[in-house]
Amino acid sequence: MSFSMERVVLTSTHLCNLKCRLCIQGVPFYKTPYHPSLDELKEEIKSYFELVDSVDIFEISGGEPLLRNDLDLVLEYIFLYNNRIKKEIRITTNANIVPNDNLLSCAKKFGNKMFFLIDDYSVSKKAKEIAELLSVNNIGHRIRDYNDNLHFNGWVKFTDFTRIHTNEESKEIFKKCAFPSKLGFSFEIVGGEMHPCIISKRLMERGIIPLNENEFINLLDKSESIESKIIKLENIYKLNPLTSCAYCSGLCEDSVRFSPAEQLTAEELRDMQQ
């Protein structure tokens, strides 16, 4: 059996230099941020490519991935699977850390597949500096403007962890949401698991919805065969809706938009961390 995917996101860390109120990962609300070792990330990457023959876009995200001082070594390992990444290896950054020489050197190995997505918020300090450095090194990049030309009209508040939709309404949200309808889901690898939606992952880990083994893949479970995992992955693509859709507003054209990267106060963080 073989399987190809449009896109996958590797969560490299939950460490972040921002404390965004509407962070889709919920990063500011963890008392102990997720920060896997290099070996743990390697095992996740290896297990992913044992399952999937090829992927169009392989994205490294966070948190802020440039806070990893071994991000160059993560890239070095991913390069072993370079021929399995068909279009793009992407790093998303909040534009507060300039890539170091080691990271730039590794990035160049991917040639025109390498791409930095630079999110420029009001609290981002180095978007232009990073873009200029990448230009000098002939590394693909784009600044995603959240200031003068507000990207996608702003951010969305996906969930407050309460149920807001009936089963039928959940199906409508699923059809309208950009993640399943335009992106072929937004599969995210975090903690050895691959979820079709990070909101689903967050709801499961909080115990708000059941830990439904039919709605995610445990990449590190060696007791389950690759064939069984592929069948499960194929079936996830057929789901409508996900259980989490009943709790989520979705990323829809008509979703209410909010100012991006609004920062939480220290007092709010103390009250909200789980």
CSV table of C-alpha atoms in Angstrom, one decimal:
chain,number,residue,atom,x,y,z
A,1,MET,CA,0.0,0.0,0.0
A,2,SER,CA,1.1,3.6,-0.6
A,3,PHE,CA,-0.1,7.0,0.4
A,4,SER,CA,0.6,10.6,-0.6
A,5,MET,CA,-0.4,13.7,1.2
A,6,GLU,CA,-0.8,17.4,0.3
A,7,ARG,CA,0.6,18.9,3.5
A,8,VAL,CA,1.8,18.0,7.0
A,9,VAL,CA,3.0,20.2,9.8
A,10,LEU,CA,5.7,19.1,12.3
A,11,THR,CA,5.3,20.9,15.6
A,12,SER,CA,8.9,21.3,16.6
A,13,THR,CA,8.3,23.0,19.9
A,14,HIS,CA,5.7,24.9,22.0
A,15,LEU,CA,8.3,27.3,23.2
A,16,CYS,CA,7.5,30.8,21.9
A,17,ASN,CA,8.7,34.3,22.3
A,18,LEU,CA,5.1,35.6,22.0
A,19,LYS,CA,2.0,35.0,24.2
A,20,CYS,CA,-0.8,35.3,21.6
A,21,ARG,CA,-4.3,35.3,23.0
A,22,LEU,CA,-5.7,33.4,20.1
A,23,CYS,CA,-2.8,31.1,19.4
A,24,ILE,CA,-4.3,28.1,17.5
A,25,GLN,CA,-1.9,25.8,19.3
A,26,GLY,CA,-2.8,27.2,22.7
A,27,VAL,CA,0.9,27.6,23.3
A,28,PRO,CA,0.7,30.2,26.1
A,29,PHE,CA,-1.6,28.1,28.2
A,30,TYR,CA,0.7,25.2,28.9
A,31,LYS,CA,2.6,25.3,32.2
A,32,THR,CA,5.2,23.0,30.7
A,33,PRO,CA,5.6,23.7,27.0
A,34,TYR,CA,6.1,20.8,24.7
A,35,HIS,CA,9.7,20.7,23.5
A,36,PRO,CA,10.7,17.3,22.1
A,37,SER,CA,14.4,16.2,21.9
A,38,LEU,CA,16.1,16.0,18.6
A,39,ASP,CA,16.0,12.2,18.8
A,40,GLU,CA,12.2,12.3,19.5
A,41,LEU,CA,11.7,14.5,16.4
A,42,LYS,CA,13.8,12.2,14.3
A,43,GLU,CA,11.6,9.3,15.4
A,44,GLU,CA,8.5,11.1,14.5
A,45,ILE,CA,9.9,12.1,11.0
A,46,LYS,CA,11.1,8.6,10.4
A,47,SER,CA,7.7,7.1,11.4
A,48,TYR,CA,5.8,9.6,9.2
A,49,PHE,CA,7.8,8.7,6.1
A,50,GLU,CA,7.4,5.0,6.9
A,51,LEU,CA,3.6,5.7,6.5
A,52,VAL,CA,3.6,8.2,3.7
A,53,ASP,CA,5.4,7.8,0.4
A,54,SER,CA,5.4,11.5,-0.5
A,55,VAL,CA,4.1,14.9,0.7
A,56,ASP,CA,3.8,18.1,-1.3
A,57,ILE,CA,4.5,20.5,1.6
A,58,PHE,CA,6.4,19.6,4.8
A,59,GLU,CA,6.1,22.4,7.2
A,60,ILE,CA,8.1,23.0,10.5
A,61,SER,CA,6.1,25.1,12.9
A,62,GLY,CA,5.8,25.9,16.6
A,63,GLY,CA,5.6,27.7,18.9
A,64,GLU,CA,8.6,29.5,17.3
A,65,PRO,CA,10.8,26.9,15.6
A,66,LEU,CA,13.8,29.2,15.5
A,67,LEU,CA,14.0,28.9,19.3
A,68,ARG,CA,15.3,25.4,18.7
A,69,ASN,CA,19.1,25.7,18.8
A,70,ASP,CA,19.2,22.4,16.9
A,71,LEU,CA,16.8,23.4,14.1
A,72,ASP,CA,19.6,23.0,11.6
A,73,LEU,CA,20.0,19.3,12.7
A,74,VAL,CA,16.3,18.8,12.3
A,75,LEU,CA,16.6,20.0,8.8
A,76,GLU,CA,19.6,17.8,8.2
A,77,TYR,CA,17.5,14.8,9.1
A,78,ILE,CA,14.6,15.8,7.0
A,79,PHE,CA,17.0,16.2,4.1
A,80,LEU,CA,17.3,12.4,4.1
A,81,TYR,CA,13.7,12.4,2.8
A,82,ASN,CA,14.2,15.3,0.4
A,83,ASN,CA,13.2,13.2,-2.6
A,84,ARG,CA,9.9,12.4,-0.8
A,85,ILE,CA,9.0,16.1,-0.4
A,86,LYS,CA,7.6,17.1,-3.8
A,87,LYS,CA,7.1,20.9,-3.6
A,88,GLU,CA,8.2,22.6,-0.5
A,89,ILE,CA,9.9,22.3,2.9
A,90,ARG,CA,8.6,25.3,4.9
A,91,ILE,CA,9.6,27.0,8.1
A,92,THR,CA,7.1,29.4,9.7
A,93,THR,CA,8.4,32.1,12.0
A,94,ASN,CA,7.0,35.1,13.9
A,95,ALA,CA,9.9,37.2,12.7
A,96,ASN,CA,11.7,37.9,16.0
A,97,ILE,CA,14.7,35.7,15.5
A,98,VAL,CA,17.2,35.9,12.6
A,99,PRO,CA,18.2,32.5,11.2
A,100,ASN,CA,21.8,31.7,12.1
A,101,ASP,CA,24.5,30.6,9.7
A,102,ASN,CA,24.1,26.9,10.4
A,103,LEU,CA,20.4,27.0,9.7
A,104,LEU,CA,21.0,29.0,6.5
A,105,SER,CA,23.6,26.5,5.3
A,106,CYS,CA,21.2,23.5,5.9
A,107,ALA,CA,18.3,25.4,4.3
A,108,LYS,CA,20.3,25.9,1.1
A,109,LYS,CA,20.7,22.1,0.6
A,110,PHE,CA,17.0,21.9,-0.3
A,111,GLY,CA,17.5,24.4,-3.2
A,112,ASN,CA,14.3,25.9,-4.5
A,113,LYS,CA,12.1,23.7,-2.3
A,114,MET,CA,13.2,25.6,0.8
A,115,PHE,CA,10.7,28.3,1.9
A,116,PHE,CA,10.4,30.6,4.9
A,117,LEU,CA,6.9,32.0,5.8
A,118,ILE,CA,7.6,35.1,7.7
A,119,ASP,CA,4.6,36.3,9.8
A,120,ASP,CA,4.8,40.0,10.3
A,121,TYR,CA,2.7,41.1,13.3
A,122,SER,CA,2.8,44.4,15.2
A,123,VAL,CA,5.0,42.6,17.8
A,124,SER,CA,7.3,41.2,15.1
A,125,LYS,CA,10.7,43.1,15.1
A,126,LYS,CA,12.8,41.6,12.3
A,127,ALA,CA,10.6,40.6,9.3
A,128,LYS,CA,12.5,42.8,6.8
A,129,GLU,CA,15.9,41.9,8.2
A,130,ILE,CA,15.1,38.2,7.9
A,131,ALA,CA,13.7,38.7,4.4
A,132,GLU,CA,16.8,40.5,3.3
A,133,LEU,CA,19.1,37.8,4.7
A,134,LEU,CA,17.1,35.1,2.9
A,135,SER,CA,17.2,37.1,-0.3
A,136,VAL,CA,21.0,37.4,-0.1
A,137,ASN,CA,21.2,33.6,0.4
A,138,ASN,CA,18.8,32.8,-2.4
A,139,ILE,CA,16.3,31.1,-0.1
A,140,GLY,CA,12.6,31.4,-0.9
A,141,HIS,CA,10.4,33.3,1.4
A,142,ARG,CA,7.3,35.5,1.8
A,143,ILE,CA,6.3,38.0,4.4
A,144,ARG,CA,2.7,37.4,5.5
A,145,ASP,CA,1.5,40.9,6.4
A,146,TYR,CA,-0.7,41.3,9.4
A,147,ASN,CA,-0.4,45.0,9.6
A,148,ASP,CA,-1.1,47.2,6.6
A,149,ASN,CA,-2.6,44.5,4.4
A,150,LEU,CA,-4.2,42.2,7.0
A,151,HIS,CA,-3.6,38.6,5.8
A,152,PHE,CA,-7.0,36.7,5.6
A,153,ASN,CA,-8.6,39.7,7.3
A,154,GLY,CA,-7.2,38.7,10.7
A,155,TRP,CA,-7.3,35.8,13.1
A,156,VAL,CA,-10.1,33.5,14.2
A,157,LYS,CA,-11.1,32.4,17.6
A,158,PHE,CA,-11.5,28.7,16.9
A,159,THR,CA,-12.8,27.4,20.2
A,160,ASP,CA,-13.5,28.2,23.9
A,161,PHE,CA,-13.9,24.5,24.5
A,162,THR,CA,-17.6,24.5,24.8
A,163,ARG,CA,-20.0,22.8,22.4
A,164,ILE,CA,-21.6,25.4,20.0
A,165,HIS,CA,-23.0,23.3,17.1
A,166,THR,CA,-25.5,20.5,16.6
A,167,ASN,CA,-24.5,17.5,14.5
A,168,GLU,CA,-26.0,19.1,11.4
A,169,GLU,CA,-24.4,22.4,12.1
A,170,SER,CA,-21.0,20.6,12.5
A,171,LYS,CA,-21.3,19.2,9.0
A,172,GLU,CA,-21.9,22.7,7.6
A,173,ILE,CA,-18.9,24.1,9.5
A,174,PHE,CA,-16.8,21.2,8.2
A,175,LYS,CA,-17.8,22.0,4.6
A,176,LYS,CA,-17.0,25.7,5.0
A,177,CYS,CA,-13.8,25.4,6.9
A,178,ALA,CA,-10.6,26.0,4.9
A,179,PHE,CA,-8.7,23.3,6.5
A,180,PRO,CA,-10.6,20.3,5.1
A,181,SER,CA,-12.0,22.0,2.1
A,182,LYS,CA,-9.0,23.9,0.7
A,183,LEU,CA,-5.9,22.4,2.4
A,184,GLY,CA,-6.8,18.7,2.5
A,185,PHE,CA,-7.0,19.0,6.3
A,186,SER,CA,-4.2,20.5,8.3
A,187,PHE,CA,-2.5,17.4,9.5
A,188,GLU,CA,-0.2,18.1,12.5
A,189,ILE,CA,2.4,15.9,14.0
A,190,VAL,CA,2.8,16.5,17.7
A,191,GLY,CA,3.9,14.2,20.5
A,192,GLY,CA,4.1,11.2,18.2
A,193,GLU,CA,0.6,11.6,17.0
A,194,MET,CA,-0.7,12.9,13.7
A,195,HIS,CA,-4.1,14.7,13.9
A,196,PRO,CA,-6.1,16.1,10.9
A,197,CYS,CA,-6.8,19.3,12.9
A,198,ILE,CA,-4.9,20.8,15.9
A,199,ILE,CA,-8.2,21.9,17.5
A,200,SER,CA,-9.2,18.2,17.6
A,201,LYS,CA,-5.9,17.4,19.3
A,202,ARG,CA,-6.3,20.1,21.9
A,203,LEU,CA,-9.9,19.0,22.7
A,204,MET,CA,-8.8,15.3,23.0
A,205,GLU,CA,-5.9,16.1,25.3
A,206,ARG,CA,-8.2,18.1,27.6
A,207,GLY,CA,-10.7,15.2,27.7
A,208,ILE,CA,-13.4,17.4,26.2
A,209,ILE,CA,-14.0,14.9,23.4
A,210,PRO,CA,-13.1,11.2,23.4
A,211,LEU,CA,-9.6,10.1,22.4
A,212,ASN,CA,-11.0,8.7,19.2
A,213,GLU,CA,-8.5,6.4,17.6
A,214,ASN,CA,-10.3,6.7,14.3
A,215,GLU,CA,-9.6,10.5,14.2
A,216,PHE,CA,-5.8,10.5,14.5
A,217,ILE,CA,-2.7,8.3,13.8
A,218,ASN,CA,-0.3,7.2,16.5
A,219,LEU,CA,2.8,7.3,14.5
A,220,LEU,CA,4.9,5.7,17.2
A,221,ASP,CA,2.6,2.7,17.9
A,222,LYS,CA,4.7,-0.2,16.6
A,223,SER,CA,2.0,-2.7,17.5
A,224,GLU,CA,-0.2,-1.4,14.6
A,225,SER,CA,0.8,-2.3,11.1
A,226,ILE,CA,1.7,0.3,8.5
A,227,GLU,CA,-1.2,-1.1,6.4
A,228,SER,CA,-3.7,-0.5,9.2
A,229,LYS,CA,-2.4,3.0,9.7
A,230,ILE,CA,-2.8,3.8,6.0
A,231,ILE,CA,-6.4,2.5,6.0
A,232,LYS,CA,-7.1,4.6,9.1
A,233,LEU,CA,-5.6,7.7,7.3
A,234,GLU,CA,-7.7,7.1,4.2
A,235,ASN,CA,-10.8,6.9,6.4
A,236,ILE,CA,-9.9,10.1,8.1
A,237,TYR,CA,-10.0,11.9,4.8
A,238,LYS,CA,-13.6,10.5,4.4
A,239,LEU,CA,-14.8,11.9,7.7
A,240,ASN,CA,-17.5,14.7,7.7
A,241,PRO,CA,-17.4,16.1,10.3
A,242,LEU,CA,-14.7,15.6,12.9
A,243,THR,CA,-16.0,15.3,16.4
A,244,SER,CA,-14.2,18.5,17.2
A,245,CYS,CA,-16.2,20.5,14.7
A,246,ALA,CA,-19.1,20.7,17.2
A,247,TYR,CA,-16.8,22.8,19.4
A,248,CYS,CA,-15.1,25.0,16.7
A,249,SER,CA,-16.1,28.0,14.6
A,250,GLY,CA,-13.8,26.9,11.8
A,251,LEU,CA,-11.6,28.9,9.4
A,252,CYS,CA,-14.4,30.1,7.2
A,253,GLU,CA,-14.9,33.1,4.9
A,254,ASP,CA,-17.6,34.4,7.3
A,255,SER,CA,-15.8,33.6,10.5
A,256,VAL,CA,-15.5,36.6,12.9
A,257,ARG,CA,-12.0,38.1,12.7
A,258,PHE,CA,-9.8,39.4,15.5
A,259,SER,CA,-6.6,41.4,15.7
A,260,PRO,CA,-3.7,39.0,15.1
A,261,ALA,CA,-1.1,38.3,17.8
A,262,GLU,CA,-2.8,40.3,20.6
A,263,GLN,CA,-0.6,39.5,23.6
A,264,LEU,CA,-1.8,38.2,26.9
A,265,THR,CA,-0.9,40.0,30.1
A,266,ALA,CA,1.1,38.2,32.8
A,267,GLU,CA,-2.0,38.1,35.0
A,268,GLU,CA,-4.1,36.5,32.3
A,269,LEU,CA,-1.4,33.9,31.8
A,270,ARG,CA,-1.4,32.9,35.4
A,271,ASP,CA,-5.2,32.5,35.4
A,272,MET,CA,-5.3,30.5,32.2
A,273,GLN,CA,-2.4,28.1,32.2
A,274,GLN,CA,-3.5,24.5,32.6
